PDB file of C-alpha atoms in Angstrom:
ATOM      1  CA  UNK R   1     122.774  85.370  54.892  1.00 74.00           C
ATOM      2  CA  UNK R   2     121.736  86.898  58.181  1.00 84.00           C
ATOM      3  CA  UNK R   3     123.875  89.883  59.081  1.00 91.00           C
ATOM      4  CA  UNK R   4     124.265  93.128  60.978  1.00 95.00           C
ATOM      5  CA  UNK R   5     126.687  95.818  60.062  1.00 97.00           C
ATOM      6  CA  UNK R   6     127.837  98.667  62.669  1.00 98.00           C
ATOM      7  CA  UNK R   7     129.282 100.897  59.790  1.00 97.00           C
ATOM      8  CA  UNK R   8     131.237 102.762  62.646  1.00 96.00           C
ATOM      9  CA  UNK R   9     134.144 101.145  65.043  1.00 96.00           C
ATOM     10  CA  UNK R  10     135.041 104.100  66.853  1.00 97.00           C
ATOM     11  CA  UNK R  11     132.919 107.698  67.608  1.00 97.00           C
ATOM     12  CA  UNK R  12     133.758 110.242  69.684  1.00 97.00           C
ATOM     13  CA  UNK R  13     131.194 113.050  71.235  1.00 97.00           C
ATOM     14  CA  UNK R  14     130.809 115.812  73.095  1.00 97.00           C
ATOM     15  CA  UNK R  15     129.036 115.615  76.360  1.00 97.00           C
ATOM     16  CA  UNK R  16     125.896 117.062  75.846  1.00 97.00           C
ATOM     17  CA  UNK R  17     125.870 116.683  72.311  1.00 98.00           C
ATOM     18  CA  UNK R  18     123.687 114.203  70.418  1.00 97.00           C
ATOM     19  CA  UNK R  19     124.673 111.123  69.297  1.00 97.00           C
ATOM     20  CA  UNK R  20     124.032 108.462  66.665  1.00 98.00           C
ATOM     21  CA  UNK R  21     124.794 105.180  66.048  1.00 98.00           C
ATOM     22  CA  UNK R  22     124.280 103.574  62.555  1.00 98.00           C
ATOM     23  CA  UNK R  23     123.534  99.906  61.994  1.00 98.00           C
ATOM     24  CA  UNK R  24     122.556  98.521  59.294  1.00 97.00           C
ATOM     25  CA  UNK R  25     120.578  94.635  59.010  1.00 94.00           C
ATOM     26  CA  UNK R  26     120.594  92.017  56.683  1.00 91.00           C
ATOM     27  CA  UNK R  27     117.454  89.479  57.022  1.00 83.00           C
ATOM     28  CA  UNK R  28     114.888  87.945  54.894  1.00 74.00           C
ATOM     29  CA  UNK R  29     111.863  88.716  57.237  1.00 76.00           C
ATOM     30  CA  UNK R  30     111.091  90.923  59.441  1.00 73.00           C
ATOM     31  CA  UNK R  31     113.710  91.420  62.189  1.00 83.00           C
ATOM     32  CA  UNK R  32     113.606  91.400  65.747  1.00 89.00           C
ATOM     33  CA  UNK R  33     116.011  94.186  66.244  1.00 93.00           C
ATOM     34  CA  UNK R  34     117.768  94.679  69.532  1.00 95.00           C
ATOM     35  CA  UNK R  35     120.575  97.300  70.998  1.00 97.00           C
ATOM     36  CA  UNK R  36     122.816  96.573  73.431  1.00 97.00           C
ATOM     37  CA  UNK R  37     125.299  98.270  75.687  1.00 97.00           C
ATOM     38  CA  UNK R  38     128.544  96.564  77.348  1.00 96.00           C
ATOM     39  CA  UNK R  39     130.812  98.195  79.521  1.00 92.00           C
ATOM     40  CA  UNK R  40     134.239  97.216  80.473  1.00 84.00           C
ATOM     41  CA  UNK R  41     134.954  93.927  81.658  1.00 77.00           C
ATOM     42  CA  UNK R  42     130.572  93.575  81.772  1.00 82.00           C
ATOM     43  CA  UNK R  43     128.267  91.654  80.161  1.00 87.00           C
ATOM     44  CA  UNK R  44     125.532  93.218  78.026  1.00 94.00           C
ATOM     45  CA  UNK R  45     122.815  95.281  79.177  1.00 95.00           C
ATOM     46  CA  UNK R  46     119.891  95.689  76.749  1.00 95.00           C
ATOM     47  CA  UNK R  47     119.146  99.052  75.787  1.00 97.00           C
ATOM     48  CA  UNK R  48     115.748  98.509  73.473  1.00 96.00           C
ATOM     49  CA  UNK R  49     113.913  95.864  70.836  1.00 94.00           C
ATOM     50  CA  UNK R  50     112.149  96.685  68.068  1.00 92.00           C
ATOM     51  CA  UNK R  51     109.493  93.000  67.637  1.00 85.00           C
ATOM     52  CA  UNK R  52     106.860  95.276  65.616  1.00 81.00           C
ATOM     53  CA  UNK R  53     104.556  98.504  65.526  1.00 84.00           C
ATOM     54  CA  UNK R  54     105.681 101.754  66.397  1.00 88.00           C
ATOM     55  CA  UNK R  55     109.143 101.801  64.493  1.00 91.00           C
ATOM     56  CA  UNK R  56     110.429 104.708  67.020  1.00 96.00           C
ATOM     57  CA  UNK R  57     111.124 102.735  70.024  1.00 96.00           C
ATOM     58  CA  UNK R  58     112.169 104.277  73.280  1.00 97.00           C
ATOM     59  CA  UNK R  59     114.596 103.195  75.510  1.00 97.00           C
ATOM     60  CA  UNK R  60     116.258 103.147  78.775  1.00 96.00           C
ATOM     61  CA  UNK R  61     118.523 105.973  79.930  1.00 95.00           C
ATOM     62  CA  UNK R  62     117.009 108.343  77.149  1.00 96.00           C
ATOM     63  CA  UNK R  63     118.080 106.287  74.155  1.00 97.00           C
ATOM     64  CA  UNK R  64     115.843 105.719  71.204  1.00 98.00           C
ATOM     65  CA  UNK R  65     115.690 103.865  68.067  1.00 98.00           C
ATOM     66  CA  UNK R  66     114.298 104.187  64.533  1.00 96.00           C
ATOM     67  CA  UNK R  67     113.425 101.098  62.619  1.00 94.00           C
ATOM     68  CA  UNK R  68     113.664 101.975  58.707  1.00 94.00           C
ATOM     69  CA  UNK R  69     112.369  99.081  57.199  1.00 91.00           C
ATOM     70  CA  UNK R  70     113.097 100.848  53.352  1.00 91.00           C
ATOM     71  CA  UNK R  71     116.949 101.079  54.529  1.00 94.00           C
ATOM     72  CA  UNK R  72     117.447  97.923  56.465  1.00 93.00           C
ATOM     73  CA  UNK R  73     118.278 100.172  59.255  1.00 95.00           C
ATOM     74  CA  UNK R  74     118.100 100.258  63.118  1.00 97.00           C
ATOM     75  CA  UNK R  75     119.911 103.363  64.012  1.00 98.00           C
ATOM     76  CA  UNK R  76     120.091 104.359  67.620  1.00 98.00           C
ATOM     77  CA  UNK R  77     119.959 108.197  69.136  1.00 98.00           C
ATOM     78  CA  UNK R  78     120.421 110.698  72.195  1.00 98.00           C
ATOM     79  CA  UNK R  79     120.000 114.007  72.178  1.00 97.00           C
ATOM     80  CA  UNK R  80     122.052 114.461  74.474  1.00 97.00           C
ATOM     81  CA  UNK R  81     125.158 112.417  75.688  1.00 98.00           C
ATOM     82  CA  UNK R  82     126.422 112.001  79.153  1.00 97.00           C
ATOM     83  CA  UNK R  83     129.725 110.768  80.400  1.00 96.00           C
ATOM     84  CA  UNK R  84     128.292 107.479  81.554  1.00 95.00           C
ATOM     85  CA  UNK R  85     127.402 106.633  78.432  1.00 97.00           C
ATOM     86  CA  UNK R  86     130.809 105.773  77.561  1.00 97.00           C
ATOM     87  CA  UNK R  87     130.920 102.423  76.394  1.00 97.00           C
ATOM     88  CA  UNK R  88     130.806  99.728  73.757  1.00 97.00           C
ATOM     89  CA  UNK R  89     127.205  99.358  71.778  1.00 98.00           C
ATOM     90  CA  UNK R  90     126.251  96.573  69.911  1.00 98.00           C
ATOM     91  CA  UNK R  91     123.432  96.354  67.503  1.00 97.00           C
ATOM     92  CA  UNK R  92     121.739  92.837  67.221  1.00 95.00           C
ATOM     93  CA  UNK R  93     119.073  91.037  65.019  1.00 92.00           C
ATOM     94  CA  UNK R  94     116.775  87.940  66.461  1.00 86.00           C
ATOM     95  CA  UNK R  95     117.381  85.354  64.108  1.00 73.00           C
ATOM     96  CA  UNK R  96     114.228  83.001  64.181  1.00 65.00           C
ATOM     97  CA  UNK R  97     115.047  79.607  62.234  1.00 59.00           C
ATOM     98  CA  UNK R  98     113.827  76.280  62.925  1.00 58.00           C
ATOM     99  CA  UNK R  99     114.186  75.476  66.127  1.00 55.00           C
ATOM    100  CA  UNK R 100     116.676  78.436  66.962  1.00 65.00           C
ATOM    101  CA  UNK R 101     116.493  81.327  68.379  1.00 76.00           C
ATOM    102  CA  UNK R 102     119.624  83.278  68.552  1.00 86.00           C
ATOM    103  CA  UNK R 103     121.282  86.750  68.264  1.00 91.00           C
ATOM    104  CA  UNK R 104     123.189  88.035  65.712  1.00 92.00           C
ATOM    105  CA  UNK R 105     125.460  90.978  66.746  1.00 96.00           C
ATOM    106  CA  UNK R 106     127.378  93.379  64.770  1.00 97.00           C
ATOM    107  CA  UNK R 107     130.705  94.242  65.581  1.00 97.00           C
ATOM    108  CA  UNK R 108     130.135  97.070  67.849  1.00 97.00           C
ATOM    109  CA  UNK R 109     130.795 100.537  68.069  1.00 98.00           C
ATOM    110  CA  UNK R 110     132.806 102.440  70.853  1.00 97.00           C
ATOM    111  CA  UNK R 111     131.471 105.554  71.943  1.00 97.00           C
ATOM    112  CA  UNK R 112     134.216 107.997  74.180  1.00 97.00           C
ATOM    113  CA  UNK R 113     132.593 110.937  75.274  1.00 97.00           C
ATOM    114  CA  UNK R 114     134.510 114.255  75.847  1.00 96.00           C
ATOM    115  CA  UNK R 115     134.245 116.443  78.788  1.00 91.00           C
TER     116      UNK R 115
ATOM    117  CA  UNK X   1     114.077  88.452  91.003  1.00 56.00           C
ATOM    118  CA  UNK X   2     117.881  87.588  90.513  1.00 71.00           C
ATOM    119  CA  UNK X   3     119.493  87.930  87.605  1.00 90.00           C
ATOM    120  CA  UNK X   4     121.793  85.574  85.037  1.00 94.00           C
ATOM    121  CA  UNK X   5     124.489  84.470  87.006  1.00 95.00           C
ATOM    122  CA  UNK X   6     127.587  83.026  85.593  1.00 97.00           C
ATOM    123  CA  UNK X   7     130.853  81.320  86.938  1.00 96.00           C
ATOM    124  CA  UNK X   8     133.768  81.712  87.560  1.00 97.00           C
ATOM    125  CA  UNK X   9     134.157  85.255  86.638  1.00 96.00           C
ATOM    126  CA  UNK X  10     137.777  84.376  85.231  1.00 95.00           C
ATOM    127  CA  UNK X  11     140.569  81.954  84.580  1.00 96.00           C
ATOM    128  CA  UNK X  12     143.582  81.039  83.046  1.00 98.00           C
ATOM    129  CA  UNK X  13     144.108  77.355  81.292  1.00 98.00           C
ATOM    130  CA  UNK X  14     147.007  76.195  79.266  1.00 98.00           C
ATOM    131  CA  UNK X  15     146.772  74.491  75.830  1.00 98.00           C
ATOM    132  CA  UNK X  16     144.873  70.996  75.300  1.00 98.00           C
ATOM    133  CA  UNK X  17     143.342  71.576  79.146  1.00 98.00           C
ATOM    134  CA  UNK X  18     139.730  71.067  79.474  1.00 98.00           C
ATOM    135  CA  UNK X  19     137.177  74.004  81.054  1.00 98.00           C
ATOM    136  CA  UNK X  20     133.729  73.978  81.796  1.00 98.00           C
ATOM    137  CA  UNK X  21     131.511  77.377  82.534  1.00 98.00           C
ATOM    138  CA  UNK X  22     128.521  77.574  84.741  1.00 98.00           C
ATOM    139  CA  UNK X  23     125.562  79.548  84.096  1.00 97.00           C
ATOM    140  CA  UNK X  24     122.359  79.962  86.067  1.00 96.00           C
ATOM    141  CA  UNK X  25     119.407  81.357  84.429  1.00 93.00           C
ATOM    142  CA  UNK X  26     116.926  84.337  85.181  1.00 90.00           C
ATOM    143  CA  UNK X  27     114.083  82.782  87.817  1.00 86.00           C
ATOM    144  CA  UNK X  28     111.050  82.310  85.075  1.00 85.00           C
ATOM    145  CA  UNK X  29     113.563  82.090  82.334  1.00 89.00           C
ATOM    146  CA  UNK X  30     113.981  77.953  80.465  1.00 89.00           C
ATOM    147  CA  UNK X  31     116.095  78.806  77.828  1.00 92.00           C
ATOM    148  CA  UNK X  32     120.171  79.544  77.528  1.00 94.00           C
ATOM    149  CA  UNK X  33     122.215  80.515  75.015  1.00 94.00           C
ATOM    150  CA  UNK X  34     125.908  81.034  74.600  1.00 97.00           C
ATOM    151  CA  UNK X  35     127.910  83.192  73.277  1.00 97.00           C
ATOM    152  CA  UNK X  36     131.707  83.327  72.543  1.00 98.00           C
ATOM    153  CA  UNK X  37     133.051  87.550  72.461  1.00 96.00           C
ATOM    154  CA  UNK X  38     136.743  87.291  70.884  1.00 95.00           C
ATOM    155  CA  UNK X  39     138.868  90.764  71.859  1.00 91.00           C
ATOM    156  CA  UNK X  40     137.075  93.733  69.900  1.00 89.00           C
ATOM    157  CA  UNK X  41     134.375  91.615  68.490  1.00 93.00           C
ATOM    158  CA  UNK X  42     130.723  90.930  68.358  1.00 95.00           C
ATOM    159  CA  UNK X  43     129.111  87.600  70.407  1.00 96.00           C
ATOM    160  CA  UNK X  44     129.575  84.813  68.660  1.00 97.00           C
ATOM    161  CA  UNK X  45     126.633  82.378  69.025  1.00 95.00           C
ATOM    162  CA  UNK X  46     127.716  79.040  70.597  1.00 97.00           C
ATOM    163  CA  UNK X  47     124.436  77.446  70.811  1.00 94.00           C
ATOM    164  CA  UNK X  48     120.999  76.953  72.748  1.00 93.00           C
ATOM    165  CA  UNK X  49     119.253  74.693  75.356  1.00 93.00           C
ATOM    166  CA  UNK X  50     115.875  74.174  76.023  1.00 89.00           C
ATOM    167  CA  UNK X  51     114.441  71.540  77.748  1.00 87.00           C
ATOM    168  CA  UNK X  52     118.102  69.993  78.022  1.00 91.00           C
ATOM    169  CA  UNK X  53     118.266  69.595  74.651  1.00 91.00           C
ATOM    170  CA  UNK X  54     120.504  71.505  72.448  1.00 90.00           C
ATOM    171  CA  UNK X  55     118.467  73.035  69.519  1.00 86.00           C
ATOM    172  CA  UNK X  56     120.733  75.075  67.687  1.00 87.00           C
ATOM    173  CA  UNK X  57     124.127  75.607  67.105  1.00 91.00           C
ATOM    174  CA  UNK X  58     126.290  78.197  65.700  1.00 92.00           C
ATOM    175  CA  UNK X  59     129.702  77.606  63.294  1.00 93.00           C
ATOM    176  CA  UNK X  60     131.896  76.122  66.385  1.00 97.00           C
ATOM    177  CA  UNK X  61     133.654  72.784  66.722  1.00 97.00           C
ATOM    178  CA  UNK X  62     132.412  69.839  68.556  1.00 97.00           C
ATOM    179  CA  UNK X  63     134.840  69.963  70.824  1.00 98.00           C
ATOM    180  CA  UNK X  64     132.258  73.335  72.570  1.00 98.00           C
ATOM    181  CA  UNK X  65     129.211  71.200  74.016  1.00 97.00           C
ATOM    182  CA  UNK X  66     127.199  71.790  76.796  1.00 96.00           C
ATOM    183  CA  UNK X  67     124.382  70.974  79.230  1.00 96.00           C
ATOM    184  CA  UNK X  68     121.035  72.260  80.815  1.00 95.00           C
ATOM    185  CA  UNK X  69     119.840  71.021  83.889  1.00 93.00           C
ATOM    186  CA  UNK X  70     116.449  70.430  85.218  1.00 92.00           C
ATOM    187  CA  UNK X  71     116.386  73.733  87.237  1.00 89.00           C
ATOM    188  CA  UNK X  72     117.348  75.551  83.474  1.00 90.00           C
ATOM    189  CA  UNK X  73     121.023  76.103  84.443  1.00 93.00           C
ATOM    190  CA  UNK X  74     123.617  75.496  82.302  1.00 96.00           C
ATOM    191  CA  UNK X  75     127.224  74.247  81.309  1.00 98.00           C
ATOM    192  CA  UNK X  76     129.654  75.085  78.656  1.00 98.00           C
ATOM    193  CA  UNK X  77     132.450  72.691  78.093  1.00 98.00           C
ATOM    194  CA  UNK X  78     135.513  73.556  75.860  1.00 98.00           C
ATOM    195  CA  UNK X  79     138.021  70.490  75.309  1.00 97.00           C
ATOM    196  CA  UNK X  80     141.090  70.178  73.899  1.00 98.00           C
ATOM    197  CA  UNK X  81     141.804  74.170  74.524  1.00 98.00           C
ATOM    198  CA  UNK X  82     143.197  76.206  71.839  1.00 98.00           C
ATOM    199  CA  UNK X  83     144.717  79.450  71.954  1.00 97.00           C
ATOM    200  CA  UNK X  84     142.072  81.431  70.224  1.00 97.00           C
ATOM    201  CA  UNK X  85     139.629  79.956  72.653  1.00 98.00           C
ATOM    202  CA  UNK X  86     140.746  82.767  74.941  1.00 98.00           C
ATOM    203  CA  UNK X  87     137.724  84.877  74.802  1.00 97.00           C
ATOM    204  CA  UNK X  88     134.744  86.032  77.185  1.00 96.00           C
ATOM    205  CA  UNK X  89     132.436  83.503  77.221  1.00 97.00           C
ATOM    206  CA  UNK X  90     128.416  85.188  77.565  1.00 97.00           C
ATOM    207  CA  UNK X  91     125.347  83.001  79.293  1.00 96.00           C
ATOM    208  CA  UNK X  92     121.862  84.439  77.841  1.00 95.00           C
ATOM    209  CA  UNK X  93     118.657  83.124  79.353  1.00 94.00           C
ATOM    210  CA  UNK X  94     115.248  83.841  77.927  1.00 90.00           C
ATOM    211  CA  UNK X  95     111.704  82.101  77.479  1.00 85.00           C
ATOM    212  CA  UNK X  96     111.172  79.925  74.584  1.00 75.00           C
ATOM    213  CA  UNK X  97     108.919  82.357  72.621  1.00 69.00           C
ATOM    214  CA  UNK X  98     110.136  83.889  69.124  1.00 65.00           C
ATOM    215  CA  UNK X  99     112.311  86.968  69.300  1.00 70.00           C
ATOM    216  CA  UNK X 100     111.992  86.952  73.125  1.00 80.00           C
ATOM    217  CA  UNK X 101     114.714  89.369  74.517  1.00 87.00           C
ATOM    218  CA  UNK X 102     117.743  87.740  75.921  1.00 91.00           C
ATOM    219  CA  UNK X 103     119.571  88.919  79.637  1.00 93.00           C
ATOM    220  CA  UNK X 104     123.125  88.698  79.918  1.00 95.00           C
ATOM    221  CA  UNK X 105     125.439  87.522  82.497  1.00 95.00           C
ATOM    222  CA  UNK X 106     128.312  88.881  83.186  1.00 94.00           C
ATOM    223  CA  UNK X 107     130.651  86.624  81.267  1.00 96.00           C
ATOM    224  CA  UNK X 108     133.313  84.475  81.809  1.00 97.00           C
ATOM    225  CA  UNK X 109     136.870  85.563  81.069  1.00 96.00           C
ATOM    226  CA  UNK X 110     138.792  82.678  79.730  1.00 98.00           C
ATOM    227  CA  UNK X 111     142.538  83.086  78.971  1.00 98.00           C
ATOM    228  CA  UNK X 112     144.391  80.166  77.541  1.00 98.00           C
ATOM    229  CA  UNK X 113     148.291  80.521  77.541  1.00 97.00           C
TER     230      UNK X 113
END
C-alpha cells in the first residue's frame, strides 16, 4: 500500500541552526514526491517536487530536498532556520492510479523554532 | 493570475445538518481535488473532478459527493453531518497531467456540534 511516514511529530530548533526533516515513502514506482508547508489556520503552500532527475531539488525560501531512492526517502533541509519558518510540514507522494491522481500526505511534522 | 479560492472560510453545523463547500480553481487549472485535514493530521483525500466527472475517490462515505462546473469550480457536499466530520476541508486544483503539482486553498473550517 501507498504510504508516507514523517518519523518525527514534533522538532524543535535553534534559529540559525540547520534543520531536517525525515520522511520516509512507501510506493511501487517511482514517486512524485512533494513537501509542503501549512501555517496556522492556512492552507498548504508547496515548498518543492521531486517528478525525476536531479534527486537534490531546491526549493523556495532556501529549503532543499534529497530524493534517496535506495532508502525510500525524501528528507527535507535548511542550513539555516529562521523564525518564520515556524510551522507545520507535510511530506506528500503523487499517487498515479488509473484514472486518479491524488496526494498522499504523511502526518506532518511541527517545527518551533527558538529565539 | 488568482489563486484557489475557497468558501466560506468557516462554520458551525449541528448533527444530521447538511453543508456544501465552494471551491474555485486556479485560472488555467481543470482539475480539483479534496481533501479532508482532521485536528493534528495529514489531508485526507476526498476525491477528484475532471471534466465534471468524479474519477477517483478516497476511503469516505457516500454521503461526501460533489460537483465541478463548467468554469472548473467545484462543490463539496457532506449530508447527514457527523461529529467527526468537523475538520478543515482543503480544495486543490491542478491540470490533468500525471504528478502535476497541486495549489491549495485556504480551507474550509467546518465545526459540527
Amino acid at each position: 500500500a501507498q504510504s508516507v511516514t514523517q518519523p518525527d511529530i514534533h522538532i524543535t530548533v535553534s534559529e540559525g541552526a540547520s534543520l531536517e526533516l525525515r520522511c520516509n515513502y512507501s510506493y511501487g514506482a517511482t514517486p512524485y514526491l512533494f513537501w509542503y508547508v501549512q501555517s496556522p489556520g492556512q492552507g498548504l503552500q508547496l515548498l518543492l517536487k521531486y517528478f525525476s532527475g536531479d534527486t537534490l531539488v531546491q526549493g523556495i525560501k532556501g529549503f532543499e530536498a534529497e530524493f534517496k531512492r535506495s532508502q525510500s526517502s525524501f528528507n527535507l533541509r535548511k542550513p539555516s532556520v529562521h523564525w518564520s519558518d515556524a510551522a507545520e510540514y507535510f511530506c506528500a507522494v503523487g499517487a498515479v492510479g488509473g484514472a486518479t491522481n491524488k496526494l498522499i500526505f504523511g502526518t506532518g511534522t511541527l517545527l518551533a523554532v527558538q529565539p | 493570475e488568482t489563486g484557489v479560492t475557497q468558501s466560506p472560510t468557516h462554520l458551525i453545523k449541528t448533527r444530521g445538518q447538511q453543508v456544501t463547500l465552494r471551491c474555485s480553481s486556479q485560472s488555467g487549472h481543470n482539475t480539483v481535488s479534496w481533501y479532508q485535514q482532521a485536528l493534528g493530521q495529514g489531508p485526507q483525500f476526498i476525491f477528484q473532478y475532471y471534466r465534471e466527472e468524479e474519477n477517483g475517490r478516497g476511503n469516505f462515505p457516500p454521503r461526501f459527493s460533489g460537483l465541478q462546473f463548467p468554469n472548473y469550480s467545484s462543490e463539496l457536499n457532506v449530508n447527514a453531518l457527523e461529529l467527526d466530520d468537523s475538520a478543515l476541508y482543503l480544495c486543490a486544483s491542478s491540470l490533468w497531467v500525471s504528478g502535476e503539482t497541486q495549489y491549495f486553498g485556504p480551507g474550509t473550517r467546518l465545526l459540527v456540534l
